[in-house]
Amino acid sequence: MTTPTIAPVGPSNTPAASEPTLAALKAKFGTVPKMFSTFAHSPAALDAVAGYFNAMGGAKLSPRTQEAIAIAVAELNRCTYCLSAHTALAKGHGVKADELSGFRTGRSADPREQAILDLAVAIARTRAADVGPQLAQARKAGLSDAELVEVVAAVAQNVLTNYLNVVAGTEVDFPRVA
């Protein structure tokens, strides 16, 4: 375990403006994941990321597909925290071990989900600069414009959390995935 470069807030240094969001997260998860406690140094950043997660909960993309994107992007960004967290969440959605392994390499046995992962991985790898073929493939697989926007949003959401956790050295508080 490495020492975090930005430690999560604790009872003595939590900004008052972060307390309501942390309380809501604790009510939702039973505990506050360290990632959110790290974001809590900035009430604005905490509210933004918590709002992002809540909003994406109403997305057209299924929770399973969003977890597939999160796992693929975390693997690309070498974010052990998010890889571990989203693997645990995906297992909660019934994703099997072989599927989880596939998600880490951007693979799915489902053709529609594969098109989504191809687009998400291309966005993450090229910073969205060269995704024409993957976008065409996703449209051919039947993705609506709303779903295409949600793929971009899911990648952006995960890049944000990956980057904070990598920079902060957030201690993994989920079953660790190597």
Short mmCIF file of C-alpha atoms in Angstrom, two decimals:
data_model
loop_
_atom_site.label_atom_id
_atom_site.label_comp_id
_atom_site.label_asym_id
_atom_site.label_seq_id
_atom_site.Cartn_x
_atom_site.Cartn_y
_atom_site.Cartn_z
CA MET A 1 0.00 0.00 0.00
CA THR A 2 1.29 3.45 -0.88
CA THR A 3 0.70 6.62 1.07
CA PRO A 4 -1.99 8.71 -0.60
CA THR A 5 -0.84 11.99 -2.07
CA ILE A 6 -4.29 13.40 -1.33
CA ALA A 7 -5.71 11.62 1.68
CA PRO A 8 -9.47 11.28 2.09
CA VAL A 9 -11.09 13.77 4.43
CA GLY A 10 -11.85 12.64 7.94
CA PRO A 11 -14.07 13.92 10.75
CA SER A 12 -11.63 16.69 11.65
CA ASN A 13 -11.11 18.13 8.17
CA THR A 14 -14.34 17.57 6.24
CA PRO A 15 -15.60 20.83 4.77
CA ALA A 16 -19.06 21.57 6.18
CA ALA A 17 -20.43 21.95 2.65
CA SER A 18 -19.36 18.36 1.84
CA GLU A 19 -21.13 16.81 4.84
CA PRO A 20 -24.65 16.52 3.32
CA THR A 21 -23.36 14.79 0.18
CA LEU A 22 -21.17 12.44 2.20
CA ALA A 23 -24.16 11.63 4.44
CA ALA A 24 -26.27 10.84 1.36
CA LEU A 25 -23.51 8.60 -0.01
CA LYS A 26 -23.24 6.80 3.33
CA ALA A 27 -26.99 6.22 3.33
CA LYS A 28 -26.80 4.85 -0.21
CA PHE A 29 -23.73 2.61 0.18
CA GLY A 30 -23.66 1.94 3.93
CA THR A 31 -20.23 3.56 4.01
CA VAL A 32 -18.49 6.35 2.14
CA PRO A 33 -16.05 4.97 -0.44
CA LYS A 34 -12.63 6.61 -0.11
CA MET A 35 -12.88 8.04 -3.60
CA PHE A 36 -15.81 10.22 -2.51
CA SER A 37 -14.01 11.17 0.71
CA THR A 38 -11.11 12.32 -1.44
CA PHE A 39 -13.37 14.36 -3.71
CA ALA A 40 -14.87 15.87 -0.52
CA HIS A 41 -11.89 18.22 -0.11
CA SER A 42 -13.77 20.29 -2.68
CA PRO A 43 -17.51 20.44 -2.01
CA ALA A 44 -18.04 21.58 -5.60
CA ALA A 45 -16.09 18.62 -7.02
CA LEU A 46 -17.84 16.17 -4.67
CA ASP A 47 -21.28 17.48 -5.62
CA ALA A 48 -20.33 17.34 -9.30
CA VAL A 49 -19.13 13.73 -9.22
CA ALA A 50 -22.01 12.56 -6.99
CA GLY A 51 -24.45 14.31 -9.30
CA TYR A 52 -22.81 12.67 -12.30
CA PHE A 53 -23.23 9.22 -10.77
CA ASN A 54 -26.85 9.93 -9.83
CA ALA A 55 -27.69 11.30 -13.28
CA MET A 56 -26.07 8.38 -15.10
CA GLY A 57 -28.23 6.07 -12.98
CA GLY A 58 -31.11 7.20 -15.20
CA ALA A 59 -29.23 6.59 -18.45
CA LYS A 60 -30.56 4.49 -21.32
CA LEU A 61 -27.35 2.41 -21.14
CA SER A 62 -27.86 -0.45 -18.71
CA PRO A 63 -25.93 -0.57 -15.43
CA ARG A 64 -24.11 -3.64 -16.78
CA THR A 65 -22.99 -1.78 -19.90
CA GLN A 66 -21.93 1.23 -17.85
CA GLU A 67 -19.83 -1.08 -15.66
CA ALA A 68 -18.30 -2.65 -18.78
CA ILE A 69 -17.27 0.82 -19.96
CA ALA A 70 -15.94 1.71 -16.50
CA ILE A 71 -13.83 -1.45 -16.32
CA ALA A 72 -12.39 -0.99 -19.82
CA VAL A 73 -11.54 2.67 -19.18
CA ALA A 74 -10.06 1.94 -15.72
CA GLU A 75 -7.84 -0.71 -17.28
CA LEU A 76 -6.64 1.73 -19.95
CA ASN A 77 -5.96 4.40 -17.33
CA ARG A 78 -4.32 1.95 -14.91
CA CYS A 79 -6.68 2.93 -12.13
CA THR A 80 -6.69 0.03 -9.68
CA TYR A 81 -9.22 1.79 -7.46
CA CYS A 82 -11.87 2.12 -10.19
CA LEU A 83 -11.05 -1.28 -11.68
CA SER A 84 -11.67 -2.85 -8.27
CA ALA A 85 -14.79 -0.79 -7.51
CA HIS A 86 -16.46 -1.38 -10.87
CA THR A 87 -15.57 -5.06 -10.87
CA ALA A 88 -17.37 -5.40 -7.54
CA LEU A 89 -20.34 -3.41 -8.84
CA ALA A 90 -20.48 -5.49 -12.05
CA LYS A 91 -20.49 -8.69 -10.01
CA GLY A 92 -23.50 -7.23 -8.21
CA HIS A 93 -25.21 -6.97 -11.60
CA GLY A 94 -24.54 -10.67 -12.22
CA VAL A 95 -21.55 -10.29 -14.54
CA LYS A 96 -19.50 -13.50 -14.63
CA ALA A 97 -15.71 -13.76 -14.20
CA ASP A 98 -15.02 -14.47 -17.88
CA GLU A 99 -17.10 -11.45 -18.88
CA LEU A 100 -15.21 -9.27 -16.39
CA SER A 101 -11.95 -10.42 -17.90
CA GLY A 102 -13.26 -9.54 -21.34
CA PHE A 103 -14.37 -6.08 -20.23
CA ARG A 104 -10.81 -5.36 -19.08
CA THR A 105 -9.65 -5.83 -22.66
CA GLY A 106 -12.69 -4.10 -24.16
CA ARG A 107 -14.40 -7.33 -25.18
CA SER A 108 -17.96 -8.61 -24.89
CA ALA A 109 -19.71 -11.62 -26.40
CA ASP A 110 -22.77 -9.47 -27.07
CA PRO A 111 -22.43 -7.69 -30.46
CA ARG A 112 -24.24 -4.52 -29.34
CA GLU A 113 -22.21 -4.28 -26.14
CA GLN A 114 -19.06 -4.92 -28.19
CA ALA A 115 -19.88 -1.96 -30.42
CA ILE A 116 -20.33 0.19 -27.31
CA LEU A 117 -17.02 -0.97 -25.85
CA ASP A 118 -15.23 -0.41 -29.15
CA LEU A 119 -16.50 3.17 -29.19
CA ALA A 120 -15.70 3.77 -25.51
CA VAL A 121 -12.17 2.39 -25.83
CA ALA A 122 -11.55 4.41 -29.00
CA ILE A 123 -12.74 7.58 -27.25
CA ALA A 124 -10.46 6.90 -24.27
CA ARG A 125 -7.43 5.94 -26.36
CA THR A 126 -7.60 8.74 -28.92
CA ARG A 127 -9.21 11.40 -26.70
CA ALA A 128 -12.13 11.20 -29.16
CA ALA A 129 -9.95 12.33 -32.06
CA ASP A 130 -10.43 9.33 -34.33
CA VAL A 131 -13.60 7.38 -33.60
CA GLY A 132 -15.40 7.48 -36.96
CA PRO A 133 -15.31 3.72 -37.63
CA GLN A 134 -16.41 2.88 -34.09
CA LEU A 135 -19.18 5.47 -34.20
CA ALA A 136 -20.44 3.99 -37.49
CA GLN A 137 -20.29 0.49 -35.96
CA ALA A 138 -22.27 1.68 -32.91
CA ARG A 139 -24.93 3.24 -35.13
CA LYS A 140 -25.11 0.02 -37.15
CA ALA A 141 -25.60 -1.87 -33.87
CA GLY A 142 -28.67 0.29 -33.26
CA LEU A 143 -27.48 2.84 -30.71
CA SER A 144 -29.62 5.95 -30.53
CA ASP A 145 -28.15 9.43 -30.38
CA ALA A 146 -28.98 9.47 -26.66
CA GLU A 147 -27.03 6.27 -26.12
CA LEU A 148 -24.08 7.59 -28.13
CA VAL A 149 -24.02 10.69 -25.93
CA GLU A 150 -24.19 8.45 -22.86
CA VAL A 151 -21.17 6.44 -24.05
CA VAL A 152 -19.18 9.68 -24.26
CA ALA A 153 -20.53 10.74 -20.84
CA ALA A 154 -19.63 7.38 -19.28
CA VAL A 155 -16.08 7.60 -20.62
CA ALA A 156 -15.72 11.17 -19.32
CA GLN A 157 -17.14 10.21 -15.91
CA ASN A 158 -14.65 7.39 -15.61
CA VAL A 159 -11.69 9.42 -16.83
CA LEU A 160 -12.48 11.97 -14.10
CA THR A 161 -12.62 9.39 -11.32
CA ASN A 162 -9.65 7.42 -12.70
CA TYR A 163 -7.49 10.51 -12.83
CA LEU A 164 -8.35 11.65 -9.30
CA ASN A 165 -7.71 8.20 -7.86
CA VAL A 166 -4.41 7.80 -9.69
CA VAL A 167 -3.21 11.30 -8.73
CA ALA A 168 -4.43 10.93 -5.13
CA GLY A 169 -3.20 7.35 -4.72
CA THR A 170 -6.61 6.50 -3.24
CA GLU A 171 -6.45 3.39 -1.09
CA VAL A 172 -8.67 0.66 -2.57
CA ASP A 173 -11.59 -0.07 -0.24
CA PHE A 174 -13.23 -2.71 -2.45
CA PRO A 175 -11.99 -6.25 -3.09
CA ARG A 176 -8.74 -5.46 -4.88
CA VAL A 177 -8.34 -6.49 -8.51
CA ALA A 178 -4.80 -6.82 -9.78
#
